[in-house]
XYZ file of C-alpha atoms in Angstrom:
591
model
C 134.209 100.478 125.787
C 134.591 103.962 124.371
C 133.544 107.228 125.973
C 130.620 107.344 123.580
C 129.334 104.058 124.955
C 129.677 105.371 128.512
C 127.650 108.485 127.699
C 124.899 106.326 126.240
C 124.771 104.238 129.394
C 124.445 107.385 131.445
C 121.554 108.673 129.337
C 119.627 105.382 129.320
C 117.682 104.217 132.426
C 119.178 101.199 134.144
C 117.972 97.900 132.741
C 116.393 99.542 129.694
C 119.415 99.756 127.389
C 119.180 97.641 124.258
C 122.526 95.905 123.623
C 122.599 92.094 123.477
C 125.678 90.658 125.236
C 127.212 89.180 122.067
C 127.238 92.583 120.319
C 130.357 94.740 120.184
C 130.934 98.395 119.382
C 132.478 99.426 116.054
C 133.073 102.968 114.817
C 132.526 103.285 111.048
C 132.745 106.838 109.728
C 130.713 109.157 111.945
C 128.298 106.405 113.046
C 128.837 104.138 116.024
C 127.601 100.586 115.480
C 126.641 97.749 117.856
C 126.497 94.396 116.099
C 127.805 90.808 116.218
C 131.305 90.571 114.807
C 130.215 88.008 112.197
C 128.032 90.706 110.550
C 130.635 93.470 110.529
C 132.283 92.683 107.196
C 128.918 92.040 105.522
C 127.393 95.365 106.598
C 130.178 97.894 107.082
C 132.950 99.330 104.986
C 135.582 101.941 105.868
C 133.025 104.755 105.552
C 130.041 102.985 107.120
C 127.142 101.064 105.578
C 127.812 99.590 102.139
C 124.718 101.275 100.615
C 126.486 102.581 97.489
C 128.171 99.238 96.961
C 124.867 97.349 97.257
C 123.160 99.844 94.956
C 125.843 99.375 92.302
C 125.391 95.594 92.546
C 121.606 95.896 92.183
C 120.921 94.485 95.643
C 119.472 97.641 97.220
C 115.771 98.424 97.032
C 114.051 101.439 98.625
C 110.812 100.253 100.263
C 109.685 103.514 101.905
C 110.969 107.047 101.739
C 109.792 110.008 103.772
C 111.042 113.014 105.743
C 111.342 110.987 108.973
C 112.336 107.524 107.790
C 113.817 105.630 104.853
C 113.507 101.842 104.651
C 115.823 99.749 102.449
C 115.804 96.070 101.568
C 119.157 94.449 100.768
C 119.409 91.026 99.176
C 122.436 89.257 100.588
C 123.640 85.770 99.621
C 121.125 83.342 101.083
C 118.997 85.918 102.931
C 117.763 89.514 102.983
C 117.896 92.302 105.528
C 115.933 95.504 106.144
C 117.605 98.782 107.056
C 115.586 101.513 108.764
C 117.259 104.906 108.631
C 115.538 107.211 111.147
C 116.075 110.849 110.158
C 115.837 114.065 112.176
C 114.518 116.616 109.651
C 113.288 119.244 112.112
C 113.849 120.669 115.568
C 111.076 118.619 117.151
C 112.661 115.366 115.935
C 116.045 116.432 117.304
C 114.640 117.217 120.747
C 112.815 113.915 120.780
C 116.066 112.069 120.140
C 117.841 113.976 122.894
C 115.294 113.440 125.665
C 114.153 109.933 124.722
C 115.741 106.823 123.244
C 116.372 106.892 119.533
C 113.743 105.130 117.459
C 116.188 102.432 116.365
C 117.195 101.648 119.941
C 113.534 101.800 120.998
C 112.460 99.258 118.380
C 115.316 96.956 119.386
C 114.288 97.109 123.046
C 110.644 96.465 122.191
C 111.618 93.433 120.135
C 113.213 91.942 123.248
C 110.078 92.699 125.289
C 107.807 91.033 122.729
C 110.023 87.969 122.419
C 109.877 87.550 126.207
C 106.047 87.228 126.127
C 105.931 84.902 123.125
C 104.941 87.393 120.422
C 106.939 86.822 117.187
C 108.635 89.996 116.036
C 111.675 91.371 114.206
C 115.221 90.109 114.845
C 117.706 93.024 115.084
C 121.243 92.373 113.879
C 122.752 95.878 114.135
C 122.124 99.276 115.686
C 123.820 102.438 114.446
C 123.728 105.923 115.985
C 125.258 109.202 114.877
C 126.122 111.362 117.878
C 127.669 114.790 118.260
C 129.001 115.747 121.694
C 126.840 113.047 123.221
C 123.631 114.224 121.505
C 121.877 111.697 119.270
C 120.938 112.522 115.693
C 119.902 110.105 112.931
C 120.153 106.389 113.693
C 119.794 102.995 112.028
C 118.265 99.632 112.855
C 119.056 96.567 110.730
C 116.862 93.471 111.021
C 116.555 90.104 109.348
C 113.807 89.612 106.786
C 110.903 87.423 107.865
C 110.890 84.899 104.970
C 107.720 84.314 102.917
C 105.766 86.891 104.945
C 103.561 89.718 103.664
C 101.753 92.529 105.500
C 98.393 91.391 106.800
C 96.501 94.191 105.023
C 98.014 93.203 101.654
C 97.136 89.565 102.335
C 93.513 90.419 103.181
C 92.972 92.808 100.261
C 94.940 90.973 97.563
C 95.933 87.388 98.306
C 92.872 86.207 100.205
C 90.492 87.022 97.332
C 92.518 84.849 94.954
C 92.070 81.767 97.174
C 89.064 79.622 96.364
C 86.491 78.296 98.795
C 86.392 76.479 101.184
C 90.074 77.185 101.852
C 89.393 80.941 101.984
C 86.823 80.548 104.756
C 89.174 78.337 106.774
C 91.922 80.948 106.448
C 89.597 83.733 107.592
C 88.646 81.752 110.686
C 92.225 80.840 111.565
C 93.436 84.413 110.960
C 90.786 85.829 113.287
C 91.738 83.336 116.013
C 95.500 83.902 115.635
C 95.085 87.679 115.682
C 92.952 87.451 118.819
C 95.636 85.419 120.623
C 98.436 87.804 119.576
C 96.453 90.843 120.776
C 95.616 89.150 124.083
C 99.306 88.429 124.741
C 100.119 92.088 124.236
C 97.390 93.247 126.583
C 98.210 90.603 129.203
C 101.709 92.108 129.372
C 100.300 95.626 129.701
C 101.372 96.632 126.191
C 99.398 98.489 123.567
C 100.273 99.476 120.012
C 99.150 103.063 119.411
C 99.363 102.523 115.630
C 97.604 99.163 115.682
C 96.644 98.215 112.133
C 97.274 95.195 109.857
C 100.071 96.979 107.980
C 102.198 96.546 111.105
C 101.616 92.779 111.242
C 103.225 90.245 108.889
C 101.547 86.926 108.068
C 103.135 83.712 106.839
C 101.214 80.514 106.092
C 102.508 77.154 107.284
C 102.204 73.873 105.424
C 98.699 73.229 106.796
C 97.644 76.889 106.235
C 98.336 77.750 109.862
C 98.936 81.530 109.979
C 102.060 82.760 111.760
C 101.842 86.446 112.703
C 104.820 88.731 113.314
C 104.585 92.245 114.754
C 106.678 95.042 113.248
C 106.998 98.859 113.528
C 107.590 98.659 117.269
C 108.349 102.318 117.964
C 104.587 102.790 118.483
C 104.458 100.071 121.164
C 103.829 101.362 124.679
C 103.809 99.827 128.150
C 100.761 100.998 130.116
C 100.123 100.799 133.828
C 96.725 99.542 134.983
C 95.809 98.282 131.529
C 92.127 97.653 132.187
C 89.223 96.706 129.968
C 88.375 100.308 129.082
C 91.860 100.880 127.621
C 91.732 97.476 125.930
C 88.451 98.410 124.262
C 89.935 101.596 122.801
C 93.033 99.765 121.547
C 90.903 97.055 119.923
C 88.963 99.770 118.128
C 92.150 100.821 116.271
C 92.520 97.332 114.814
C 88.801 96.685 114.397
C 88.411 99.861 112.325
C 90.266 98.238 109.420
C 88.314 94.976 109.542
C 85.007 96.733 110.177
C 84.798 97.640 106.476
C 86.513 94.525 105.093
C 85.214 91.538 107.032
C 81.923 90.163 108.265
C 80.449 90.594 111.710
C 80.925 86.841 112.259
C 84.694 87.098 111.668
C 84.981 90.056 114.028
C 83.049 88.193 116.724
C 85.333 85.190 116.210
C 88.365 87.433 116.776
C 86.844 88.860 119.952
C 85.974 85.403 121.284
C 89.552 84.235 120.709
C 90.857 87.401 122.370
C 88.686 86.954 125.487
C 89.635 83.276 125.816
C 93.369 84.118 125.723
C 93.086 87.232 127.914
C 93.781 87.056 131.641
C 90.560 87.611 133.567
C 87.233 88.549 132.035
C 85.120 91.709 131.683
C 82.026 92.102 133.852
C 79.800 91.537 130.818
C 81.379 90.066 127.648
C 78.338 91.107 125.619
C 78.540 94.735 126.757
C 82.293 94.686 126.174
C 81.713 93.515 122.574
C 79.125 96.257 122.027
C 81.549 98.776 123.507
C 84.247 97.718 121.043
C 81.798 98.221 118.154
C 80.815 101.681 119.435
C 84.458 102.702 119.952
C 85.296 101.426 116.471
C 82.559 103.542 114.926
C 83.670 106.684 116.774
C 87.301 106.103 115.791
C 86.310 105.409 112.163
C 84.249 108.600 112.014
C 87.218 110.563 113.338
C 89.591 109.096 110.757
C 87.125 109.492 107.893
C 86.630 113.180 108.656
C 90.396 113.683 108.801
C 90.878 111.887 105.483
C 88.023 113.879 103.968
C 90.010 117.102 104.470
C 93.007 115.948 102.457
C 91.588 117.375 99.222
C 91.702 120.941 100.546
C 95.451 121.614 100.663
C 98.902 120.471 99.575
C 99.973 117.150 101.096
C 101.236 113.733 99.968
C 97.961 113.116 98.086
C 97.094 116.514 96.551
C 98.870 119.603 95.207
C 97.523 123.168 95.070
C 98.369 125.219 91.941
C 97.661 128.932 91.488
C 97.879 131.400 88.623
C 96.385 134.760 87.694
C 93.623 132.969 85.792
C 92.731 129.940 87.892
C 93.084 127.959 91.085
C 93.570 124.191 90.850
C 93.746 121.429 93.456
C 94.931 118.245 91.761
C 95.586 114.685 92.821
C 99.242 113.663 92.767
C 98.217 110.938 90.299
C 97.401 113.573 87.667
C 100.474 114.537 85.696
C 101.524 118.194 86.327
C 101.819 118.695 82.562
C 98.039 118.292 82.391
C 97.513 120.983 85.025
C 99.606 123.717 83.368
C 97.161 124.412 80.452
C 94.236 124.536 82.892
C 95.881 127.344 84.862
C 96.094 129.414 81.667
C 92.638 128.583 80.304
C 90.342 126.100 82.097
C 88.259 125.769 78.925
C 91.216 124.449 76.904
C 90.173 120.742 77.087
C 86.882 121.556 75.322
C 88.871 122.540 72.210
C 90.882 119.317 72.240
C 90.451 117.254 69.018
C 89.903 114.029 71.002
C 87.189 115.553 73.231
C 83.803 113.851 72.999
C 80.778 115.791 74.232
C 78.674 113.812 76.715
C 76.332 116.594 77.824
C 75.841 120.272 76.994
C 73.101 122.104 78.882
C 72.444 125.447 80.509
C 73.964 124.324 83.803
C 76.810 121.964 82.824
C 79.052 120.960 79.940
C 80.524 117.472 80.021
C 83.188 115.945 77.793
C 85.279 112.790 77.718
C 88.960 113.267 76.978
C 92.325 111.656 77.703
C 94.893 112.763 80.283
C 98.052 111.306 81.799
C 97.173 109.666 85.106
C 99.753 107.635 87.042
C 102.033 107.845 84.026
C 99.646 106.412 81.432
C 96.888 107.807 79.155
C 93.539 107.514 80.933
C 89.981 108.355 79.914
C 88.637 111.158 82.121
C 85.441 113.184 82.418
C 85.914 116.955 82.360
C 82.901 118.821 83.710
C 82.242 122.554 83.710
C 79.626 123.951 86.080
C 78.154 127.019 84.385
C 76.672 129.985 86.184
C 72.931 129.440 86.420
C 72.313 133.005 87.645
C 74.346 136.204 87.654
C 74.375 136.191 91.442
C 76.001 132.741 91.736
C 79.570 134.115 92.117
C 78.416 136.386 94.935
C 76.627 133.520 96.685
C 79.892 131.566 96.583
C 81.113 133.899 99.329
C 78.605 132.272 101.679
C 78.368 128.731 100.301
C 80.639 126.400 98.320
C 80.182 126.139 94.562
C 78.655 123.030 92.993
C 82.041 121.824 91.737
C 83.575 122.219 95.189
C 80.671 120.331 96.778
C 81.189 117.508 94.283
C 84.964 117.558 94.864
C 84.577 117.403 98.644
C 81.820 114.760 98.454
C 83.985 112.584 96.213
C 86.728 112.666 98.847
C 84.230 111.799 101.592
C 82.950 108.815 99.591
C 86.454 107.602 98.763
C 87.561 107.952 102.406
C 84.565 105.939 103.611
C 84.840 103.187 101.029
C 81.729 104.097 99.014
C 82.349 103.407 95.296
C 82.601 106.514 93.120
C 84.849 107.594 90.210
C 88.224 108.843 91.415
C 88.641 112.611 91.800
C 91.576 114.062 89.843
C 91.263 117.853 89.982
C 89.122 120.820 90.980
C 89.560 124.059 88.983
C 88.081 127.517 89.629
C 88.429 130.372 87.144
C 89.562 133.691 88.646
C 87.730 136.784 87.451
C 87.505 139.031 90.522
C 89.909 139.522 93.426
C 87.177 138.755 95.942
C 87.692 136.055 98.509
C 85.533 132.986 99.171
C 86.077 131.026 102.398
C 85.568 127.771 100.501
C 87.681 128.065 97.342
C 89.874 131.027 98.294
C 88.745 132.951 95.191
C 85.375 134.100 93.952
C 84.723 131.512 91.200
C 82.665 132.230 88.110
C 82.998 128.909 86.301
C 84.211 125.864 88.198
C 85.445 122.549 86.814
C 85.854 118.987 87.971
C 87.964 116.132 86.547
C 87.247 112.499 87.417
C 88.345 109.143 86.039
C 85.907 107.591 83.557
C 84.997 103.932 83.586
C 85.108 103.028 79.883
C 82.748 100.056 80.192
C 80.168 101.727 82.438
C 76.743 103.163 81.644
C 74.090 104.787 83.794
C 71.682 102.563 85.654
C 68.801 104.393 83.977
C 70.040 103.476 80.475
C 70.689 99.885 81.498
C 67.254 99.440 83.082
C 65.127 101.134 80.436
C 67.080 100.134 77.318
C 68.750 96.810 78.028
C 66.300 95.046 80.345
C 63.297 95.163 77.944
C 65.343 93.100 75.458
C 65.763 90.175 77.883
C 63.564 87.109 78.064
C 61.485 86.501 81.181
C 63.987 84.244 82.976
C 66.965 86.500 82.242
C 64.971 89.592 83.242
C 64.042 88.040 86.599
C 67.664 87.084 87.320
C 68.991 90.537 86.348
C 66.371 92.351 88.440
C 67.262 90.144 91.404
C 70.979 90.946 90.949
C 70.391 94.687 90.610
C 68.040 94.769 93.602
C 70.654 93.279 95.922
C 73.475 95.466 94.574
C 71.409 98.659 94.754
C 70.242 97.942 98.304
C 73.844 97.255 99.339
C 75.078 100.523 97.784
C 72.434 102.696 99.472
C 72.852 100.902 102.789
C 76.625 101.437 102.612
C 76.103 105.131 101.796
C 73.816 105.646 104.777
C 75.880 103.531 107.179
C 78.835 105.810 106.425
C 76.818 108.910 107.478
C 76.249 110.162 103.917
C 73.061 111.061 102.074
C 72.416 111.934 98.419
C 69.355 114.104 97.936
C 69.420 113.510 94.155
C 69.781 109.734 94.381
C 68.305 108.557 91.088
C 69.060 105.919 88.479
C 70.767 108.385 86.121
C 73.259 109.290 88.876
C 74.382 105.693 89.357
C 76.851 103.974 87.028
C 76.713 100.252 86.354
C 79.307 97.916 84.902
C 77.125 95.092 83.537
C 80.089 92.767 83.010
C 81.604 93.264 86.490
C 83.006 90.009 87.827
C 83.014 88.620 91.390
C 84.645 91.030 93.835
C 84.352 93.966 91.393
C 82.141 96.997 91.959
C 78.880 96.690 90.045
C 77.451 100.122 90.934
C 79.110 103.492 91.613
C 77.713 106.928 92.485
C 78.210 110.018 90.289
C 76.969 113.650 90.230
C 77.708 114.234 93.917
C 76.493 117.837 94.295
C 73.651 116.622 96.503
C 75.808 114.503 98.847
C 75.843 115.626 102.480
C 77.758 114.385 105.526
C 75.715 114.050 108.712
C 76.382 111.841 111.723
C 74.077 110.375 112.823
C 72.091 110.425 109.598
C 68.492 111.547 110.312
C 65.654 109.231 109.367
C 63.977 111.819 107.143
C 67.094 111.981 104.930
C 67.098 108.206 104.527
C 63.431 108.296 103.557
C 63.979 111.165 101.089
C 66.886 109.339 99.384
C 64.939 106.093 99.048
C 61.837 107.896 97.790
C 63.861 109.747 95.140
C 65.378 106.461 93.969
C 61.947 104.806 93.939
C 60.521 107.576 91.763
C 63.333 107.255 89.209
C 62.687 103.488 88.885
C 58.891 103.661 89.036
C 58.408 102.223 85.521
C 61.387 99.862 85.549
C 60.749 96.552 83.725
C 60.284 93.641 86.100
C 59.754 95.804 89.168
C 56.980 94.575 91.477
C 55.938 95.191 95.078
C 57.770 91.992 95.956
C 60.950 93.405 94.405
C 60.534 96.645 96.367
C 60.033 94.689 99.589
C 63.105 92.562 98.873
C 65.102 95.771 98.325
C 63.893 97.262 101.611
C 64.651 94.156 103.664
C 68.149 93.987 102.144
C 68.687 97.670 102.909
C 67.525 97.584 106.535
C 69.621 96.226 109.406
C 68.768 92.654 110.388
C 67.004 93.656 113.600
C 64.569 95.853 111.661
C 64.172 93.536 108.673
C 63.154 90.648 110.942
C 60.786 92.663 113.113
C 57.634 94.510 112.202
C 59.318 97.920 112.244
C 60.006 97.740 108.518
C 56.298 98.409 107.874
C 56.449 101.957 109.238
C 59.556 102.544 107.128
C 57.719 101.196 104.071
C 54.767 103.554 104.672
C 57.045 106.581 105.123
C 58.858 105.869 101.832
C 55.558 105.296 100.028
C 54.178 108.632 101.264
C 57.353 110.500 100.288
C 57.300 108.809 96.870
C 53.727 109.925 96.190
C 54.552 113.468 97.261
C 57.560 113.576 94.930
C 55.553 112.197 92.010
C 52.823 114.783 92.525
C 55.368 117.611 92.710
C 57.043 116.499 89.480
C 53.694 116.305 87.700
C 52.772 119.841 88.809
C 56.126 121.195 87.583
C 56.150 119.164 84.373
C 59.355 117.286 85.229
C 60.022 113.704 84.148
C 59.917 111.158 86.973
C 63.314 109.667 86.129
């Protein structure tokens, strides 16, 4: 073995070095490779990996590309392989490589650990490391492809919905059980995955729809001493966070039951352990949601900040930069566009529909200008965010928390004074917001008061029943995600009347009044529901029975089944009467 191999042995703790006995060392270019001899001619040329050769033959596909890692897929005769190229773009990454195992070697070692406890995982076929004077720099790990397998998150969000009942329900049950067993095996061995989410698990269906799960991305796998139930609860919360918004409570309980049956030992109280997992999941979800909600404030992989002498713009990466350039010169330019269609023009706002390039294709968008209502508004922006910024931030909060709303594309603020605002960075006079427009959507107010009166009695009853359930679900989702909308009315809700199964029927718009508060106070819930009730006071087909059905669908099961809903009903009724009286005194329409 070469001197390089000896130095690696010296740097790696005894018994922890990843190098299967049938592998041999080969130097190819400036990278040292460990691999079986039968793979050498397939993978390596005189200068190292045959990436350029595979690219010229059309076999190479880039799966992921980032500053720390590039993942390739190579189609070889009869099979496919994945190549992970771990980069060292900064000083921190270099030091990590020098004082710890390289990520490629770490994943290879973890794959051996998982295989020893019966957890299916990746099969490494080569390890490459570039070293200089014994110090490790970028490195490679090559693994076999798991045939006919897809990431679990893609399967849940895409494939599972295309499967018809009752097969879909059987798959959900078997997936929950299989995932519980896999997680229990990890925890029984004292292992936890600190990036535990379905994207790091592959699923393949057998002939009888038996799911076979394979764990990937093993650099985040850790061995923990004294892995007790408290640590297990926190680790389960990482995985449960994803399914908390995408599966039913029954499926999550089925997973937990399977996990506890396969886990060594038992908690003192299984019921309290289950409640603890739910509480930990909620706290972890709130932490992630708040982090995701801040993405729209700066330049990152999702948004780009643009500045000019005339304007400041924060735009989604999906919006073509060619659309941003005219806005930095004159934010009012879209209003002069020949294809602009005016939707609203009032003292406070001007709203048009136009077309912009989004994700490389022409897309209908809504361009909204928030006018100054008073001369002092720009000065007040020093102490509070503008209406456009509040809508921009609220749209990101809703999108992060899975509440349906039109997609945010850009926030624009016109520069007129060199004063600074802590919210937008400049003192804005006029502010603008761009969102995607649903071409087949209309406001709930127009649908209720214009379309419903034309229906016969049977059709009206069925449509009211459908809207009641959908509206209760939307408001309940909004409040469960710690959000309130003080101007929650029918004209601020969009409806797609022809939405099919699995599609969003209702979405929220005009988000200036949205606020984030955890936990959400009861008085805000009551105010939101009262405002919505006032806007639908004269809706065709609405009765006290319909209102009660809405309330029971909105409330959690424990309140809907008990008598506590009555006090909630009385509080909403009192707030509704107060709002109606205030509108009558001020001469405002109820809707």
